[in-house]
């Protein structure tokens, strides 16, 4: 007999996400993904100066700030055909790479690891055996028995207070946990280390972006942070040296802690290499240009489409083939809700028809989410590190092939394992490793430019709206930590005529479309085994493997569905 599980809210994510799942015979047979709050920032952008748009789009989220700034600026630059200087390319690459590196490490340890690591079990671990395990997989210096004993005592004292904070409502002792106590203690120790590590790596944003979050140095046409070896208020030799030290520290942690931990944890959960595949279609806009030639042929992570898990048939991406549906979303289109709209023509007309809270279940036969349903050639697509790494792998990118083949060999699994919850989690580590290693090259190129006297950071030729065409439209892209991010802008008489953003979690969290095709979250949950319906840990594992960020896709409401406050930006 089928039963329905409701997980609301999904925790350890950004924003509000509800999952309803039908369970029969110990497996999920159907699923529905619903974002339960409304986003409306696009509507307040209309009529504004396109050069200011990125300041607003950064506020989609308090975490994914840099990503929306870059995608917005690229949309304007695409519309006005602006070529940025090489130094601007390198500074942007560094800022965005650091965003991904920090985000991936935080996700693994602080958002996703607790789906695999039993914190309570760590209390019974033998610190000597933990030290032996840690030393067998890495040369990381903090791996002594005394160190792990100290961590264990800290955790015991924390548990003894009875105030468990973020650890209070987990499913400790669940039968789906498989790590030995010693591996759990190692994971807890590195959870705490990562909290300190991430504070250092993000200092690079303060140096290059003036602050974090919401960096201030992005600018249509380039960057506003000057490059000048003779100025203390610019990127100079001292700042290059400091950034270099921070990048080396970041790379060392990724290579000696994150990747070994990822492989160690994955080795106990190989069964998850056959769970959570999802729609099997993958989209990557590509990113991190390797030179200043323009176009998309020079991207470190290449652009492309994979359909039906066919790695032998990498297809070119055409953004004109993207559309968004609202058939099962709480919006309405002026010409009918069963038709898809390209983002250039997108509409954000809210139309809530769901139940009034409190309620037990959503009406999933009709509209049931505040997220739209994006499609590429009318097919659901997964975006994210897995899509990015798969497209890079299929394109022959040597760094991606080397890293993917190494991981598969270490785990003793084949390429088919990539299409899974485990593959999604492993791909995030590979993505992080590739960027941690490549960032030092971009910093060196910036230093070389400065040494040759190449100091330009901004192209102001088209800064004056008097130089713009009467009408223009542009597409801005970025491969954010959570996947492909697209911003579309239409400019008329120097002002924004229409603006639409399709964020990674819109692609992945979207509901069904008019053809009944499930969104990626929904499809990935099908056939997931559920050991205990009262503690659906397995649902969290697959959903967290996508790293949801619904904050990019919603607007704040209170418990009664009313706006808490409306801020009018003048």
Coordinates of C-alpha atoms in Angstrom, one line a residue:
X1 CA 0.0 0.0 0.0
X2 CA 1.4 3.4 -1.0
X3 CA 2.2 5.9 1.7
X4 CA 3.0 9.6 1.3
X5 CA 6.0 11.2 3.0
X6 CA 6.3 15.0 3.4
X7 CA 9.6 16.6 4.3
X8 CA 9.0 20.3 4.8
X9 CA 11.2 22.2 5.2
X10 CA 14.3 20.5 3.7
X11 CA 17.0 21.8 6.0
X12 CA 20.7 22.5 5.4
X13 CA 19.9 24.4 2.2
X14 CA 19.2 28.0 1.3
X15 CA 15.5 28.9 1.1
X16 CA 12.3 27.0 1.4
X17 CA 11.9 23.6 -0.2
X18 CA 9.2 20.9 0.4
X19 CA 9.3 17.4 -0.9
X20 CA 6.3 15.1 -1.1
X21 CA 7.1 11.5 -1.9
X22 CA 5.0 8.4 -2.5
X23 CA 6.6 5.3 -1.0
X24 CA 5.6 1.7 -1.9
X25 CA 7.4 -1.5 -1.3
X26 CA 10.3 0.3 0.5
X27 CA 11.0 2.6 -2.5
X28 CA 9.9 6.0 -3.7
X29 CA 7.5 5.6 -6.6
X30 CA 6.6 9.2 -7.2
X31 CA 7.8 12.6 -6.0
X32 CA 6.9 16.3 -6.1
X33 CA 9.3 19.2 -5.5
X34 CA 7.8 22.5 -4.3
X35 CA 9.3 25.9 -3.4
X36 CA 6.8 27.5 -1.0
X37 CA 7.7 31.2 -1.3
X38 CA 7.6 33.7 -4.1
X39 CA 10.4 35.6 -5.9
X40 CA 9.7 38.8 -7.7
X41 CA 12.9 40.8 -8.1
X42 CA 12.7 40.8 -11.9
X43 CA 9.6 43.0 -11.7
X44 CA 11.4 45.8 -9.8
X45 CA 14.3 45.9 -12.4
X46 CA 12.0 47.1 -15.2
X47 CA 12.7 50.7 -16.1
X48 CA 16.1 50.9 -14.3
X49 CA 19.5 51.6 -15.7
X50 CA 21.1 48.3 -17.0
X51 CA 24.4 49.3 -15.5
X52 CA 22.8 49.1 -12.0
X53 CA 21.1 45.8 -12.5
X54 CA 23.9 43.7 -10.9
X55 CA 23.5 45.5 -7.6
X56 CA 19.9 44.3 -7.5
X57 CA 20.4 40.8 -8.8
X58 CA 23.1 40.2 -6.1
X59 CA 20.3 40.4 -3.7
X60 CA 18.5 37.3 -5.0
X61 CA 20.5 35.6 -2.3
X62 CA 22.8 36.3 0.6
X63 CA 25.1 33.4 -0.4
X64 CA 25.1 33.4 -4.2
X65 CA 25.9 37.0 -4.6
X66 CA 28.9 37.1 -6.9
X67 CA 27.3 34.7 -9.4
X68 CA 24.3 36.9 -10.0
X69 CA 26.5 40.0 -10.3
X70 CA 28.6 38.4 -13.0
X71 CA 25.7 36.9 -15.0
X72 CA 23.9 40.2 -14.9
X73 CA 26.9 42.2 -16.1
X74 CA 27.6 39.7 -18.8
X75 CA 24.0 40.0 -20.1
X76 CA 24.5 43.8 -20.4
X77 CA 27.9 43.4 -22.0
X78 CA 26.5 40.9 -24.5
X79 CA 23.6 43.3 -25.4
X80 CA 26.0 46.2 -25.9
X81 CA 28.8 44.1 -27.4
X82 CA 31.4 45.2 -24.9
X83 CA 34.8 43.5 -24.8
X84 CA 36.5 43.6 -21.3
X85 CA 40.2 44.0 -20.7
X86 CA 42.3 40.9 -19.9
X87 CA 42.9 41.9 -16.3
X88 CA 39.2 42.1 -15.8
X89 CA 38.9 38.5 -17.1
X90 CA 41.5 37.3 -14.7
X91 CA 40.1 39.1 -11.7
X92 CA 36.6 37.8 -12.5
X93 CA 38.0 34.2 -12.9
X94 CA 39.7 34.5 -9.5
X95 CA 36.7 35.8 -7.7
X96 CA 34.4 33.2 -9.2
X97 CA 36.8 30.3 -8.7
X98 CA 37.1 31.2 -5.0
X99 CA 33.3 31.3 -4.8
X100 CA 33.1 27.8 -6.1
X101 CA 35.9 26.4 -4.0
X102 CA 34.6 27.8 -0.8
X103 CA 31.0 26.9 -1.6
X104 CA 31.9 23.2 -2.5
X105 CA 33.9 22.7 0.7
X106 CA 31.1 24.2 2.9
X107 CA 28.5 22.1 1.1
X108 CA 30.4 18.9 1.6
X109 CA 31.2 19.3 5.3
X110 CA 28.4 21.5 6.6
X111 CA 25.4 20.8 4.4
X112 CA 25.8 17.3 3.0
X113 CA 28.3 15.3 5.1
X114 CA 25.8 14.8 8.0
X115 CA 23.7 12.7 5.5
X116 CA 26.6 10.2 5.6
X117 CA 28.5 10.9 8.9
X118 CA 26.9 9.9 12.2
X119 CA 28.1 12.5 14.7
X120 CA 26.9 10.6 17.7
X121 CA 28.8 7.5 16.6
X122 CA 32.0 9.6 16.7
X123 CA 31.7 9.6 20.5
X124 CA 32.5 5.9 20.7
X125 CA 35.5 6.0 18.3
X126 CA 39.1 5.1 19.2
X127 CA 41.2 8.2 18.5
X128 CA 44.2 6.0 17.8
X129 CA 42.4 4.1 15.1
X130 CA 41.0 7.4 13.7
X131 CA 44.6 8.7 13.5
X132 CA 45.7 5.6 11.7
X133 CA 42.8 5.9 9.2
X134 CA 43.5 9.6 8.6
X135 CA 47.2 9.0 8.1
X136 CA 46.5 6.2 5.6
X137 CA 44.6 8.4 3.2
X138 CA 46.5 11.8 3.5
X139 CA 49.5 13.7 4.7
X140 CA 47.4 16.3 6.4
X141 CA 49.4 17.3 9.6
X142 CA 46.4 17.4 12.0
X143 CA 46.0 13.6 12.2
X144 CA 47.5 12.6 15.5
X145 CA 45.7 10.5 18.1
X146 CA 45.9 13.4 20.6
X147 CA 44.3 15.7 18.1
X148 CA 41.3 13.4 17.5
X149 CA 41.0 12.7 21.2
X150 CA 40.7 16.5 21.8
X151 CA 38.0 16.8 19.1
X152 CA 36.1 13.9 20.7
X153 CA 36.2 15.5 24.1
X154 CA 35.0 18.8 22.6
X155 CA 32.1 17.0 21.0
X156 CA 31.2 15.1 24.2
X157 CA 31.2 18.4 26.1
X158 CA 28.9 19.9 23.5
X159 CA 26.5 17.0 23.6
X160 CA 26.6 17.1 27.4
X161 CA 25.1 20.6 27.4
X162 CA 21.9 19.3 25.7
X163 CA 22.0 22.2 23.3
X164 CA 22.9 20.5 20.1
X165 CA 22.1 23.4 17.7
X166 CA 22.5 22.2 14.1
X167 CA 22.9 18.6 15.2
X168 CA 19.6 18.4 17.2
X169 CA 17.2 17.1 14.6
X170 CA 19.2 14.6 12.6
X171 CA 18.5 10.9 12.3
X172 CA 21.5 9.7 14.4
X173 CA 21.7 5.9 14.7
X174 CA 19.8 5.4 11.5
X175 CA 20.4 2.0 9.9
X176 CA 21.4 3.7 6.6
X177 CA 24.6 5.1 8.2
X178 CA 27.5 2.8 7.3
X179 CA 30.7 4.6 8.4
X180 CA 32.7 3.1 11.3
X181 CA 33.0 5.2 14.4
X182 CA 36.6 6.2 13.6
X183 CA 35.6 7.5 10.1
X184 CA 32.8 9.5 11.7
X185 CA 35.2 11.1 14.2
X186 CA 37.5 12.1 11.3
X187 CA 34.6 13.6 9.5
X188 CA 33.5 15.6 12.6
X189 CA 37.1 16.9 13.1
X190 CA 37.3 18.1 9.5
X191 CA 33.8 19.6 9.7
X192 CA 35.2 21.9 12.5
X193 CA 38.4 22.6 10.5
X194 CA 36.5 23.6 7.4
X195 CA 34.7 26.3 9.5
X196 CA 38.0 28.0 10.1
X197 CA 39.5 27.3 6.7
X198 CA 36.6 28.9 4.8
X199 CA 37.1 32.2 6.7
X200 CA 40.6 32.5 5.2
X201 CA 39.9 31.6 1.6
X202 CA 37.0 34.1 1.3
X203 CA 39.4 36.9 2.2
X204 CA 40.3 36.9 -1.5
X205 CA 36.9 38.3 -2.1
X206 CA 37.6 41.1 0.3
X207 CA 40.8 41.9 -1.5
X208 CA 39.5 41.7 -5.1
X209 CA 35.8 42.6 -4.4
X210 CA 36.1 45.0 -1.4
X211 CA 33.7 42.9 0.6
X212 CA 32.0 39.6 1.0
X213 CA 29.1 38.9 0.5
X214 CA 27.9 41.3 -2.1
X215 CA 31.3 42.4 -3.7
X216 CA 31.4 45.9 -5.0
X217 CA 34.0 45.9 -7.7
X218 CA 32.1 44.3 -10.6
X219 CA 31.3 46.8 -13.3
X220 CA 29.8 46.7 -16.8
X221 CA 32.9 46.8 -19.0
X222 CA 35.3 45.2 -16.6
X223 CA 36.2 45.8 -12.9
X224 CA 36.6 48.9 -10.7
X225 CA 39.4 47.5 -8.6
X226 CA 42.6 49.1 -10.1
X227 CA 45.8 47.2 -10.9
X228 CA 48.8 49.4 -10.0
X229 CA 52.1 48.2 -8.5
X230 CA 52.8 51.7 -7.1
X231 CA 49.5 52.1 -5.2
X232 CA 48.5 50.7 -1.8
X233 CA 44.8 51.1 -2.8
X234 CA 45.1 48.8 -5.8
X235 CA 46.1 45.2 -6.7
X236 CA 49.8 45.4 -6.2
X237 CA 52.7 43.0 -5.6
X238 CA 51.8 42.7 -1.9
X239 CA 48.2 41.8 -2.6
X240 CA 49.3 39.3 -5.3
X241 CA 51.6 37.6 -2.8
X242 CA 48.8 37.4 -0.1
X243 CA 46.3 36.0 -2.6
X244 CA 48.9 33.5 -3.7
X245 CA 49.3 32.3 -0.1
X246 CA 45.6 32.0 0.4
X247 CA 45.1 30.1 -2.8
X248 CA 47.9 27.7 -1.8
X249 CA 46.2 27.1 1.5
X250 CA 42.9 26.5 -0.2
X251 CA 44.4 24.0 -2.7
X252 CA 46.2 22.2 0.1
X253 CA 43.0 21.7 2.1
X254 CA 41.1 20.5 -1.0
X255 CA 43.9 18.1 -2.0
X256 CA 44.7 16.8 1.5
X257 CA 41.4 16.9 3.4
X258 CA 38.3 17.3 1.1
X259 CA 39.2 14.9 -1.7
X260 CA 40.6 12.1 0.6
X261 CA 37.5 12.5 2.9
X262 CA 35.2 12.3 -0.1
X263 CA 36.8 9.1 -1.4
X264 CA 36.9 7.6 2.1
X265 CA 33.2 8.3 2.7
X266 CA 32.2 7.2 -0.8
X267 CA 34.0 3.8 -0.4
X268 CA 31.4 2.9 2.2
X269 CA 28.4 4.0 0.1
X270 CA 29.1 2.5 -3.3
X271 CA 25.4 1.3 -3.5
X272 CA 24.5 5.0 -4.0
X273 CA 26.3 4.9 -7.4
X274 CA 23.1 3.3 -8.6
X275 CA 20.6 5.6 -6.9
X276 CA 19.5 9.1 -7.8
X277 CA 20.3 9.3 -11.5
X278 CA 17.4 11.7 -12.3
X279 CA 16.5 12.9 -15.8
X280 CA 19.8 11.9 -17.5
X281 CA 20.1 15.2 -19.5
X282 CA 22.8 17.7 -18.6
X283 CA 23.4 21.3 -19.5
X284 CA 26.5 23.4 -18.9
X285 CA 26.9 27.0 -20.1
X286 CA 30.7 26.6 -19.6
X287 CA 32.8 29.2 -17.9
X288 CA 36.2 30.6 -16.9
X289 CA 37.6 32.0 -20.2
X290 CA 41.3 31.1 -20.7
X291 CA 42.1 34.1 -22.9
X292 CA 40.4 37.4 -23.9
X293 CA 39.4 36.4 -27.4
X294 CA 35.7 36.3 -26.6
X295 CA 33.3 33.6 -27.7
X296 CA 32.8 30.3 -26.0
X297 CA 35.6 28.2 -27.6
X298 CA 38.1 29.2 -25.0
X299 CA 36.3 28.2 -21.8
X300 CA 38.1 26.1 -19.2
X301 CA 34.8 24.3 -18.5
X302 CA 33.3 23.9 -22.0
X303 CA 29.8 24.6 -23.0
X304 CA 27.5 21.8 -24.1
X305 CA 24.5 19.5 -23.8
X306 CA 24.4 15.8 -23.0
X307 CA 21.1 14.0 -23.6
X308 CA 20.1 10.5 -22.3
X309 CA 23.5 10.0 -20.5
X310 CA 25.2 9.7 -23.9
X311 CA 28.8 10.9 -23.3
X312 CA 29.8 10.0 -26.8
X313 CA 27.4 12.6 -28.3
X314 CA 28.3 16.0 -26.8
X315 CA 25.9 18.6 -28.4
X316 CA 26.4 22.3 -28.7
X317 CA 24.2 24.5 -26.5
X318 CA 21.9 27.1 -28.1
X319 CA 20.3 29.3 -25.5
X320 CA 17.5 30.1 -27.9
X321 CA 16.2 26.6 -27.3
X322 CA 15.5 27.4 -23.6
X323 CA 11.9 27.9 -22.4
X324 CA 10.1 28.1 -19.1
X325 CA 6.7 26.6 -18.3
X326 CA 4.3 27.5 -15.5
X327 CA 1.7 24.7 -16.0
X328 CA 2.4 23.5 -12.4
X329 CA 3.8 26.7 -11.1
X330 CA 2.0 29.5 -9.2
X331 CA 2.3 31.9 -12.1
X332 CA 0.2 32.8 -15.1
X333 CA 1.2 33.7 -18.7
X334 CA -0.8 36.1 -20.7
X335 CA -1.3 33.7 -23.6
X336 CA -1.9 30.5 -21.7
X337 CA -0.1 28.4 -19.0
X338 CA 0.6 25.4 -21.2
X339 CA 3.0 27.2 -23.5
X340 CA 6.7 27.7 -22.8
X341 CA 8.3 31.1 -23.0
X342 CA 11.9 32.0 -23.8
X343 CA 13.3 34.2 -21.0
X344 CA 13.6 37.2 -23.3
X345 CA 9.8 37.1 -23.4
X346 CA 9.4 35.8 -19.8
X347 CA 6.7 36.9 -17.5
X348 CA 6.6 36.9 -13.7
X349 CA 2.9 37.1 -12.9
X350 CA 2.2 35.5 -9.5
X351 CA -1.0 33.4 -9.3
X352 CA -1.2 31.4 -6.1
X353 CA -3.9 28.7 -6.3
X354 CA -2.6 26.4 -3.6
X355 CA -4.1 25.5 -0.3
X356 CA -4.2 27.9 2.6
X357 CA -1.8 27.0 5.5
X358 CA -1.8 25.0 7.5
X359 CA -2.3 22.1 5.1
X360 CA -1.4 18.4 4.9
X361 CA -0.7 18.0 1.2
X362 CA -0.4 20.1 -1.9
X363 CA -2.7 19.7 -4.9
X364 CA 0.0 18.1 -7.1
X365 CA -2.4 17.5 -10.0
X366 CA -2.5 21.2 -10.5
X367 CA -0.1 24.1 -9.6
X368 CA 2.1 23.2 -6.7
X369 CA 5.3 25.3 -6.7
X370 CA 6.7 28.8 -6.9
X371 CA 9.5 27.5 -9.1
X372 CA 8.9 27.5 -12.9
X373 CA 9.8 24.5 -15.1
X374 CA 12.7 25.3 -17.4
X375 CA 13.2 23.1 -20.4
X376 CA 15.8 22.8 -23.2
X377 CA 14.3 21.6 -26.5
X378 CA 11.3 20.8 -24.2
X379 CA 13.4 18.4 -22.1
X380 CA 14.2 18.7 -18.4
X381 CA 17.9 19.3 -17.8
X382 CA 20.1 18.8 -14.7
X383 CA 22.7 21.6 -14.1
X384 CA 25.4 21.7 -11.5
X385 CA 28.9 20.3 -10.9
X386 CA 27.9 16.9 -12.3
X387 CA 26.7 18.5 -15.6
X388 CA 29.8 20.7 -15.7
X389 CA 32.2 17.8 -15.2
X390 CA 30.4 15.5 -17.5
X391 CA 30.4 18.0 -20.4
X392 CA 34.1 18.7 -19.7
X393 CA 34.9 14.9 -19.6
X394 CA 32.9 14.3 -22.8
X395 CA 34.7 17.2 -24.5
X396 CA 38.1 15.7 -23.8
X397 CA 39.2 18.3 -21.2
X398 CA 42.4 16.7 -19.9
X399 CA 42.0 17.9 -16.3
X400 CA 38.5 16.6 -16.1
X401 CA 39.4 13.3 -17.6
X402 CA 42.3 12.8 -15.3
X403 CA 40.3 13.7 -12.2
X404 CA 37.3 11.6 -13.1
X405 CA 39.3 8.5 -14.1
X406 CA 41.3 8.8 -10.9
X407 CA 38.1 8.9 -8.7
X408 CA 36.5 6.0 -10.6
X409 CA 39.7 3.9 -10.3
X410 CA 40.1 4.7 -6.5
X411 CA 36.5 3.6 -5.9
X412 CA 36.6 0.7 -8.2
X413 CA 33.5 1.7 -10.1
X414 CA 32.7 2.4 -13.8
X415 CA 31.6 5.6 -15.6
X416 CA 27.9 4.6 -15.3
X417 CA 28.3 5.4 -11.5
X418 CA 28.6 9.1 -12.4
X419 CA 24.9 9.3 -13.1
X420 CA 23.8 9.0 -9.5
X421 CA 23.7 10.7 -6.1
X422 CA 27.2 9.5 -5.4
X423 CA 28.4 10.7 -8.8
X424 CA 26.9 14.1 -8.2
X425 CA 28.7 14.4 -4.9
X426 CA 32.0 13.2 -6.4
X427 CA 31.7 15.6 -9.3
X428 CA 31.4 18.6 -6.9
X429 CA 34.8 17.5 -5.4
X430 CA 36.3 17.2 -8.9
X431 CA 35.0 20.6 -9.8
X432 CA 36.5 22.1 -6.7
X433 CA 39.9 20.4 -7.2
X434 CA 40.1 21.6 -10.8
X435 CA 39.4 25.2 -9.9
X436 CA 41.7 25.1 -6.8
X437 CA 44.6 24.0 -9.1
X438 CA 43.8 26.3 -12.0
X439 CA 43.4 29.5 -9.9
X440 CA 47.1 29.9 -9.3
X441 CA 47.6 30.1 -13.1
X442 CA 45.2 33.0 -13.4
X443 CA 46.9 34.8 -10.5
X444 CA 50.3 34.3 -12.2
X445 CA 48.9 35.7 -15.5
X446 CA 47.6 38.7 -13.6
X447 CA 51.0 39.3 -12.0
X448 CA 52.7 38.9 -15.4
X449 CA 50.4 41.5 -16.9
X450 CA 51.2 43.9 -14.1
X451 CA 54.9 43.2 -14.6
X452 CA 54.6 44.2 -18.3
X453 CA 52.8 47.4 -17.4
X454 CA 49.4 46.1 -18.6
X455 CA 47.2 47.7 -16.0
X456 CA 43.8 48.3 -17.8
X457 CA 40.8 46.9 -15.9
X458 CA 37.8 48.6 -17.6
X459 CA 36.6 49.4 -21.1
X460 CA 34.6 52.6 -20.9
X461 CA 33.9 53.0 -24.7
X462 CA 30.2 52.2 -24.3
X463 CA 29.6 53.4 -20.7
X464 CA 27.6 56.4 -21.9
X465 CA 24.0 55.4 -22.8
X466 CA 24.2 57.9 -25.7
X467 CA 26.4 55.3 -27.4
X468 CA 23.8 52.5 -27.1
X469 CA 21.4 51.3 -29.7
X470 CA 17.7 52.2 -29.2
X471 CA 16.9 48.5 -28.6
X472 CA 19.2 45.7 -27.5
X473 CA 19.0 42.3 -25.8
X474 CA 21.7 40.1 -24.2
X475 CA 22.3 36.8 -22.5
X476 CA 24.6 36.6 -19.5
X477 CA 25.8 33.2 -18.2
X478 CA 27.9 31.8 -15.4
X479 CA 28.6 28.3 -14.1
X480 CA 27.8 28.9 -10.5
X481 CA 28.6 26.4 -7.7
X482 CA 25.1 25.0 -8.1
X483 CA 25.2 25.0 -11.9
X484 CA 24.2 26.9 -15.0
X485 CA 22.9 30.4 -14.3
X486 CA 21.4 32.5 -17.0
X487 CA 20.3 36.2 -17.0
X488 CA 18.4 37.7 -20.0
X489 CA 18.0 41.4 -20.4
X490 CA 16.1 43.5 -23.0
X491 CA 17.1 47.2 -23.1
X492 CA 15.0 49.9 -24.7
X493 CA 15.8 53.6 -24.8
X494 CA 18.6 53.1 -22.2
X495 CA 16.4 51.4 -19.6
X496 CA 15.5 47.8 -18.8
X497 CA 12.4 46.7 -20.7
X498 CA 12.4 43.1 -19.4
X499 CA 14.7 41.0 -17.2
X500 CA 14.6 37.3 -16.4
X501 CA 16.9 35.0 -14.5
X502 CA 16.8 31.2 -14.7
X503 CA 18.9 30.0 -11.7
X504 CA 20.4 26.6 -11.2
X505 CA 17.8 25.6 -8.6
X506 CA 15.1 26.6 -11.0
X507 CA 16.4 24.0 -13.5
X508 CA 16.8 21.3 -10.8
X509 CA 13.9 22.1 -8.4
X510 CA 11.3 22.8 -11.1
X511 CA 8.0 20.9 -11.1
X512 CA 6.3 18.9 -13.9
X513 CA 5.7 20.5 -17.3
X514 CA 2.6 20.2 -19.6
X515 CA 3.8 16.8 -20.8
X516 CA 4.1 15.5 -17.3
X517 CA 7.9 15.3 -17.3
X518 CA 9.3 15.4 -13.8
X519 CA 11.9 17.9 -12.8
X520 CA 15.4 16.7 -11.9
X521 CA 14.8 16.6 -8.1
X522 CA 11.6 14.7 -8.6
X523 CA 13.1 12.2 -11.1
X524 CA 16.2 11.6 -9.0
X525 CA 14.1 10.5 -6.1
X526 CA 12.3 7.7 -8.1
X527 CA 13.3 4.2 -6.9
X528 CA 15.2 5.6 -3.9
X529 CA 15.1 3.0 -1.1
X530 CA 13.6 4.2 2.2
X531 CA 14.6 2.1 5.2
X532 CA 12.4 4.0 7.7
X533 CA 9.5 6.1 6.5
X534 CA 9.5 8.1 9.7
X535 CA 13.2 9.1 9.1
X536 CA 13.6 9.6 5.4
X537 CA 17.4 10.1 5.5
X538 CA 17.6 8.9 1.9
X539 CA 15.5 11.7 0.6
X540 CA 18.0 14.2 2.1
X541 CA 20.9 12.5 0.6
X542 CA 19.7 12.8 -3.0
X543 CA 18.3 16.3 -2.6
X544 CA 21.4 17.6 -0.8
X545 CA 23.6 16.2 -3.5
X546 CA 22.1 19.0 -5.8
X547 CA 22.9 21.6 -3.1
X548 CA 19.6 23.4 -3.4
X549 CA 19.5 27.2 -3.2
X550 CA 15.8 28.2 -3.2
X551 CA 16.7 31.6 -1.9
X552 CA 17.6 32.5 -5.4
X553 CA 14.1 31.6 -6.5
X554 CA 11.8 32.9 -3.8
X555 CA 10.5 36.0 -2.1
X556 CA 10.1 36.2 1.7
X557 CA 6.6 35.4 3.2
X558 CA 5.5 34.9 6.8
X559 CA 3.7 31.7 8.0
X560 CA 0.3 33.0 7.0
X561 CA 1.4 33.7 3.4
X562 CA 1.6 37.4 3.8
X563 CA 4.5 39.7 3.1
X564 CA 6.5 40.5 6.2
X565 CA 7.8 43.8 4.6
X566 CA 7.9 45.4 1.2
X567 CA 11.0 47.4 0.5
X568 CA 10.6 50.0 -2.2
X569 CA 14.0 50.7 -3.9
X570 CA 14.1 54.2 -5.5

